[in-house]
Amino acid sequence: MERPITLDPRSPLVLDTHELSRRPGSMRTVVRTVSAPADLGTVVIGIPEGSELDLDLRVEAVMEGVLVSGSVAGQAVGECVRCLDEVVEDVDIQIQELFVYPERAQAAADDGDEEEDVRELEDDMIDLEPVLRDSVVTALPFQPLCSPDCPGLCSICGVHLADEVEHSHDVVDPRWSALQSIIDETKES
């Protein structure tokens, strides 16, 4: 049974490998700038949708399928987890992913060697978006900071502590609050 084509060959994140002709050792390079897909990041930092991603890839036919390796570069934008200022971070990551031929994946499944994370070629086409998502999201900082020594915001009033170095509050320990109210009453009288 023939599967319907689900990938759009005109998409910049879809690579057509037909010209490799399934000859192990045949190779081509792909160097292009593409628009970043949606949701390429986390809640606090990510590569904005539509911003530029530079791809420098090598697409090589191997016995099992097609090996894609190379680099992806872009600029992630987010907010500092301490002070909420904007954080801009250059992202340059290496990717390497094997896309197996459908018949190889089927043969492995028939032998009971089915792996969960196997990516298959679809009609000699490769969809790079899931690979980019997996690689970029895991490379982004879990807690981005505007600077390593960012003091953050005041927990009482929300003042940006980097702007007011001497900022402080006179806070009375709640265990002494009854005594403080007696002192305040004696000062008033």
PDB file of C-alpha atoms in Angstrom:
ATOM      1  CA  MET A   1       0.000   0.000   0.000  1.00  0.00           C
ATOM      2  CA  GLU A   2       1.396   3.379  -1.050  1.00  0.00           C
ATOM      3  CA  ARG A   3       1.478   6.068   1.645  1.00  0.00           C
ATOM      4  CA  PRO A   4       0.318   9.543   0.637  1.00  0.00           C
ATOM      5  CA  ILE A   5       2.949  12.257   0.476  1.00  0.00           C
ATOM      6  CA  THR A   6       2.666  14.285   3.645  1.00  0.00           C
ATOM      7  CA  LEU A   7       5.733  16.508   3.253  1.00  0.00           C
ATOM      8  CA  ASP A   8       5.757  19.607   1.083  1.00  0.00           C
ATOM      9  CA  PRO A   9       8.931  19.519  -1.034  1.00  0.00           C
ATOM     10  CA  ARG A  10       8.738  23.317  -1.390  1.00  0.00           C
ATOM     11  CA  SER A  11       9.193  23.814   2.353  1.00  0.00           C
ATOM     12  CA  PRO A  12      12.695  25.084   3.202  1.00  0.00           C
ATOM     13  CA  LEU A  13      12.890  22.560   6.065  1.00  0.00           C
ATOM     14  CA  VAL A  14      12.175  19.584   3.796  1.00  0.00           C
ATOM     15  CA  LEU A  15      15.137  18.078   1.971  1.00  0.00           C
ATOM     16  CA  ASP A  16      14.710  15.956  -1.137  1.00  0.00           C
ATOM     17  CA  THR A  17      17.244  13.116  -1.178  1.00  0.00           C
ATOM     18  CA  HIS A  18      16.160  11.571  -4.486  1.00  0.00           C
ATOM     19  CA  GLU A  19      19.387  12.692  -6.206  1.00  0.00           C
ATOM     20  CA  LEU A  20      21.456  10.586  -3.785  1.00  0.00           C
ATOM     21  CA  SER A  21      19.890   7.526  -5.484  1.00  0.00           C
ATOM     22  CA  ARG A  22      20.381   5.379  -2.380  1.00  0.00           C
ATOM     23  CA  ARG A  23      24.052   4.936  -3.253  1.00  0.00           C
ATOM     24  CA  PRO A  24      26.029   4.725   0.009  1.00  0.00           C
ATOM     25  CA  GLY A  25      28.764   7.330  -0.036  1.00  0.00           C
ATOM     26  CA  SER A  26      26.929   9.795  -2.282  1.00  0.00           C
ATOM     27  CA  MET A  27      26.709  13.149  -0.578  1.00  0.00           C
ATOM     28  CA  ARG A  28      25.659  16.754  -1.021  1.00  0.00           C
ATOM     29  CA  THR A  29      25.821  19.868   1.084  1.00  0.00           C
ATOM     30  CA  VAL A  30      22.910  22.105   1.934  1.00  0.00           C
ATOM     31  CA  VAL A  31      23.663  25.683   2.949  1.00  0.00           C
ATOM     32  CA  ARG A  32      20.634  27.908   3.319  1.00  0.00           C
ATOM     33  CA  THR A  33      18.943  30.441   5.522  1.00  0.00           C
ATOM     34  CA  VAL A  34      15.397  29.534   6.526  1.00  0.00           C
ATOM     35  CA  SER A  35      12.674  31.060   8.674  1.00  0.00           C
ATOM     36  CA  ALA A  36      12.371  29.559  12.127  1.00  0.00           C
ATOM     37  CA  PRO A  37       9.217  27.511  12.684  1.00  0.00           C
ATOM     38  CA  ALA A  38       6.782  28.281  15.504  1.00  0.00           C
ATOM     39  CA  ASP A  39       7.456  27.108  19.061  1.00  0.00           C
ATOM     40  CA  LEU A  40      11.211  26.655  18.662  1.00  0.00           C
ATOM     41  CA  GLY A  41      12.035  27.112  22.333  1.00  0.00           C
ATOM     42  CA  THR A  42      10.676  27.090  25.842  1.00  0.00           C
ATOM     43  CA  VAL A  43       8.435  29.443  27.808  1.00  0.00           C
ATOM     44  CA  VAL A  44      11.353  31.676  28.864  1.00  0.00           C
ATOM     45  CA  ILE A  45      13.602  31.593  25.763  1.00  0.00           C
ATOM     46  CA  GLY A  46      13.383  30.549  22.136  1.00  0.00           C
ATOM     47  CA  ILE A  47      14.117  31.425  18.552  1.00  0.00           C
ATOM     48  CA  PRO A  48      11.279  33.704  17.446  1.00  0.00           C
ATOM     49  CA  GLU A  49       9.056  32.402  14.677  1.00  0.00           C
ATOM     50  CA  GLY A  50      10.141  33.762  11.310  1.00  0.00           C
ATOM     51  CA  SER A  51      13.639  34.799  12.430  1.00  0.00           C
ATOM     52  CA  GLU A  52      16.618  33.555  10.451  1.00  0.00           C
ATOM     53  CA  LEU A  53      18.161  30.125  10.977  1.00  0.00           C
ATOM     54  CA  ASP A  54      21.386  29.368   9.118  1.00  0.00           C
ATOM     55  CA  LEU A  55      21.718  25.732   8.070  1.00  0.00           C
ATOM     56  CA  ASP A  56      25.058  24.262   7.018  1.00  0.00           C
ATOM     57  CA  LEU A  57      24.367  20.565   6.484  1.00  0.00           C
ATOM     58  CA  ARG A  58      25.849  17.514   4.873  1.00  0.00           C
ATOM     59  CA  VAL A  59      23.350  14.983   3.527  1.00  0.00           C
ATOM     60  CA  GLU A  60      24.939  11.581   2.936  1.00  0.00           C
ATOM     61  CA  ALA A  61      23.505   8.251   1.782  1.00  0.00           C
ATOM     62  CA  VAL A  62      24.489   5.320   3.989  1.00  0.00           C
ATOM     63  CA  MET A  63      23.397   1.669   3.995  1.00  0.00           C
ATOM     64  CA  GLU A  64      20.503   2.197   6.429  1.00  0.00           C
ATOM     65  CA  GLY A  65      19.249   5.511   5.040  1.00  0.00           C
ATOM     66  CA  VAL A  66      20.389   9.121   4.884  1.00  0.00           C
ATOM     67  CA  LEU A  67      22.629  10.745   7.487  1.00  0.00           C
ATOM     68  CA  VAL A  68      22.157  14.472   8.029  1.00  0.00           C
ATOM     69  CA  SER A  69      24.888  16.260   9.961  1.00  0.00           C
ATOM     70  CA  GLY A  70      26.045  19.835  10.319  1.00  0.00           C
ATOM     71  CA  SER A  71      25.260  23.020  12.170  1.00  0.00           C
ATOM     72  CA  VAL A  72      22.276  25.238  12.835  1.00  0.00           C
ATOM     73  CA  ALA A  73      22.780  28.834  13.932  1.00  0.00           C
ATOM     74  CA  GLY A  74      20.297  31.461  15.019  1.00  0.00           C
ATOM     75  CA  GLN A  75      19.503  33.924  17.761  1.00  0.00           C
ATOM     76  CA  ALA A  76      17.337  33.066  20.751  1.00  0.00           C
ATOM     77  CA  VAL A  77      15.374  35.758  22.563  1.00  0.00           C
ATOM     78  CA  GLY A  78      13.898  35.439  26.008  1.00  0.00           C
ATOM     79  CA  GLU A  79      13.827  36.974  29.432  1.00  0.00           C
ATOM     80  CA  CYS A  80      16.132  36.794  32.407  1.00  0.00           C
ATOM     81  CA  VAL A  81      14.630  34.565  35.095  1.00  0.00           C
ATOM     82  CA  ARG A  82      15.877  36.922  37.827  1.00  0.00           C
ATOM     83  CA  CYS A  83      15.070  40.434  36.567  1.00  0.00           C
ATOM     84  CA  LEU A  84      12.849  39.821  33.504  1.00  0.00           C
ATOM     85  CA  ASP A  85      15.102  41.911  31.217  1.00  0.00           C
ATOM     86  CA  GLU A  86      15.444  40.759  27.622  1.00  0.00           C
ATOM     87  CA  VAL A  87      18.101  38.120  26.954  1.00  0.00           C
ATOM     88  CA  VAL A  88      19.512  37.628  23.460  1.00  0.00           C
ATOM     89  CA  GLU A  89      21.732  34.600  23.001  1.00  0.00           C
ATOM     90  CA  ASP A  90      23.478  33.251  19.919  1.00  0.00           C
ATOM     91  CA  VAL A  91      22.712  29.598  19.270  1.00  0.00           C
ATOM     92  CA  ASP A  92      25.088  27.471  17.214  1.00  0.00           C
ATOM     93  CA  ILE A  93      24.507  23.757  17.585  1.00  0.00           C
ATOM     94  CA  GLN A  94      25.653  20.609  15.848  1.00  0.00           C
ATOM     95  CA  ILE A  95      23.071  18.128  14.639  1.00  0.00           C
ATOM     96  CA  GLN A  96      23.412  14.560  13.443  1.00  0.00           C
ATOM     97  CA  GLU A  97      20.407  12.431  12.595  1.00  0.00           C
ATOM     98  CA  LEU A  98      19.904   9.227  10.642  1.00  0.00           C
ATOM     99  CA  PHE A  99      16.746   8.961   8.558  1.00  0.00           C
ATOM    100  CA  VAL A 100      16.192   5.300   7.715  1.00  0.00           C
ATOM    101  CA  TYR A 101      14.682   3.950   4.544  1.00  0.00           C
ATOM    102  CA  PRO A 102      11.088   2.782   5.166  1.00  0.00           C
ATOM    103  CA  GLU A 103      11.899  -0.805   4.177  1.00  0.00           C
ATOM    104  CA  ARG A 104      14.826  -0.862   6.651  1.00  0.00           C
ATOM    105  CA  ALA A 105      12.555   0.418   9.421  1.00  0.00           C
ATOM    106  CA  GLN A 106       9.949  -2.214   8.516  1.00  0.00           C
ATOM    107  CA  ALA A 107      12.571  -4.994   8.476  1.00  0.00           C
ATOM    108  CA  ALA A 108      13.840  -3.877  11.901  1.00  0.00           C
ATOM    109  CA  ALA A 109      10.274  -3.830  13.217  1.00  0.00           C
ATOM    110  CA  ASP A 110       9.637  -7.332  11.836  1.00  0.00           C
ATOM    111  CA  ASP A 111      12.783  -8.559  13.637  1.00  0.00           C
ATOM    112  CA  GLY A 112      11.575  -7.011  16.895  1.00  0.00           C
ATOM    113  CA  ASP A 113      14.308  -4.334  16.881  1.00  0.00           C
ATOM    114  CA  GLU A 114      11.870  -1.449  16.741  1.00  0.00           C
ATOM    115  CA  GLU A 115      13.217   1.701  18.335  1.00  0.00           C
ATOM    116  CA  GLU A 116      10.982   4.567  19.376  1.00  0.00           C
ATOM    117  CA  ASP A 117      13.134   7.418  18.059  1.00  0.00           C
ATOM    118  CA  VAL A 118      13.712   6.145  14.513  1.00  0.00           C
ATOM    119  CA  ARG A 119      13.055   8.760  11.876  1.00  0.00           C
ATOM    120  CA  GLU A 120      12.047   7.554   8.439  1.00  0.00           C
ATOM    121  CA  LEU A 121      12.406   9.039   5.002  1.00  0.00           C
ATOM    122  CA  GLU A 122       9.052   9.811   3.425  1.00  0.00           C
ATOM    123  CA  ASP A 123       9.193   9.352  -0.345  1.00  0.00           C
ATOM    124  CA  ASP A 124      12.917  10.211  -0.316  1.00  0.00           C
ATOM    125  CA  MET A 125      12.216  13.421   1.641  1.00  0.00           C
ATOM    126  CA  ILE A 126      13.441  14.495   5.054  1.00  0.00           C
ATOM    127  CA  ASP A 127      11.565  16.774   7.434  1.00  0.00           C
ATOM    128  CA  LEU A 128      14.158  18.741   9.423  1.00  0.00           C
ATOM    129  CA  GLU A 129      11.689  20.525  11.719  1.00  0.00           C
ATOM    130  CA  PRO A 130      11.469  17.799  14.406  1.00  0.00           C
ATOM    131  CA  VAL A 131      15.268  17.435  14.408  1.00  0.00           C
ATOM    132  CA  LEU A 132      15.702  21.201  14.766  1.00  0.00           C
ATOM    133  CA  ARG A 133      13.155  21.321  17.559  1.00  0.00           C
ATOM    134  CA  ASP A 134      14.817  18.475  19.475  1.00  0.00           C
ATOM    135  CA  SER A 135      18.315  19.899  19.049  1.00  0.00           C
ATOM    136  CA  VAL A 136      17.645  23.598  19.568  1.00  0.00           C
ATOM    137  CA  VAL A 137      15.288  23.301  22.538  1.00  0.00           C
ATOM    138  CA  THR A 138      17.681  21.067  24.462  1.00  0.00           C
ATOM    139  CA  ALA A 139      20.597  23.447  23.726  1.00  0.00           C
ATOM    140  CA  LEU A 140      18.816  26.500  25.130  1.00  0.00           C
ATOM    141  CA  PRO A 141      19.553  27.522  28.725  1.00  0.00           C
ATOM    142  CA  PHE A 142      17.026  26.211  31.223  1.00  0.00           C
ATOM    143  CA  GLN A 143      17.223  29.446  33.245  1.00  0.00           C
ATOM    144  CA  PRO A 144      18.515  32.269  31.012  1.00  0.00           C
ATOM    145  CA  LEU A 145      20.261  35.187  32.717  1.00  0.00           C
ATOM    146  CA  CYS A 146      21.045  38.670  31.398  1.00  0.00           C
ATOM    147  CA  SER A 147      24.396  38.382  33.224  1.00  0.00           C
ATOM    148  CA  PRO A 148      25.831  35.706  35.507  1.00  0.00           C
ATOM    149  CA  ASP A 149      25.768  38.079  38.501  1.00  0.00           C
ATOM    150  CA  CYS A 150      22.271  39.487  37.912  1.00  0.00           C
ATOM    151  CA  PRO A 151      20.873  40.456  41.343  1.00  0.00           C
ATOM    152  CA  GLY A 152      17.266  40.227  40.136  1.00  0.00           C
ATOM    153  CA  LEU A 153      14.299  42.133  41.551  1.00  0.00           C
ATOM    154  CA  CYS A 154      13.533  43.127  45.132  1.00  0.00           C
ATOM    155  CA  SER A 155      11.205  40.509  46.585  1.00  0.00           C
ATOM    156  CA  ILE A 156       9.325  43.164  48.561  1.00  0.00           C
ATOM    157  CA  CYS A 157       8.782  46.043  46.127  1.00  0.00           C
ATOM    158  CA  GLY A 158       9.967  44.728  42.739  1.00  0.00           C
ATOM    159  CA  VAL A 159      12.716  47.305  42.209  1.00  0.00           C
ATOM    160  CA  HIS A 160      15.426  46.314  39.702  1.00  0.00           C
ATOM    161  CA  LEU A 161      18.355  45.683  42.096  1.00  0.00           C
ATOM    162  CA  ALA A 162      21.030  46.283  39.433  1.00  0.00           C
ATOM    163  CA  ASP A 163      19.792  49.901  39.165  1.00  0.00           C
ATOM    164  CA  GLU A 164      19.672  50.515  42.925  1.00  0.00           C
ATOM    165  CA  VAL A 165      22.695  48.863  44.510  1.00  0.00           C
ATOM    166  CA  GLU A 166      22.004  50.310  47.997  1.00  0.00           C
ATOM    167  CA  HIS A 167      18.330  49.338  47.947  1.00  0.00           C
ATOM    168  CA  SER A 168      17.041  47.900  51.240  1.00  0.00           C
ATOM    169  CA  HIS A 169      13.986  47.689  53.473  1.00  0.00           C
ATOM    170  CA  ASP A 170      13.711  47.814  57.250  1.00  0.00           C
ATOM    171  CA  VAL A 171      11.942  44.555  57.875  1.00  0.00           C
ATOM    172  CA  VAL A 172      10.939  43.583  61.378  1.00  0.00           C
ATOM    173  CA  ASP A 173      11.025  39.916  62.226  1.00  0.00           C
ATOM    174  CA  PRO A 174       7.351  38.914  62.705  1.00  0.00           C
ATOM    175  CA  ARG A 175       8.226  37.302  66.025  1.00  0.00           C
ATOM    176  CA  TRP A 176       9.141  40.753  67.353  1.00  0.00           C
ATOM    177  CA  SER A 177       6.194  42.632  65.829  1.00  0.00           C
ATOM    178  CA  ALA A 178       4.268  42.824  69.143  1.00  0.00           C
ATOM    179  CA  LEU A 179       7.298  44.379  70.823  1.00  0.00           C
ATOM    180  CA  GLN A 180       7.729  46.791  67.896  1.00  0.00           C
ATOM    181  CA  SER A 181       4.117  47.983  68.248  1.00  0.00           C
ATOM    182  CA  ILE A 182       4.731  48.702  71.988  1.00  0.00           C
ATOM    183  CA  ILE A 183       7.887  50.677  71.110  1.00  0.00           C
ATOM    184  CA  ASP A 184       5.991  52.622  68.447  1.00  0.00           C
ATOM    185  CA  GLU A 185       3.199  53.473  70.968  1.00  0.00           C
ATOM    186  CA  THR A 186       5.705  54.749  73.555  1.00  0.00           C
ATOM    187  CA  LYS A 187       7.393  56.951  70.930  1.00  0.00           C
ATOM    188  CA  GLU A 188       4.036  58.518  70.020  1.00  0.00           C
ATOM    189  CA  SER A 189       3.189  59.386  73.632  1.00  0.00           C
TER     190      SER A 189
END
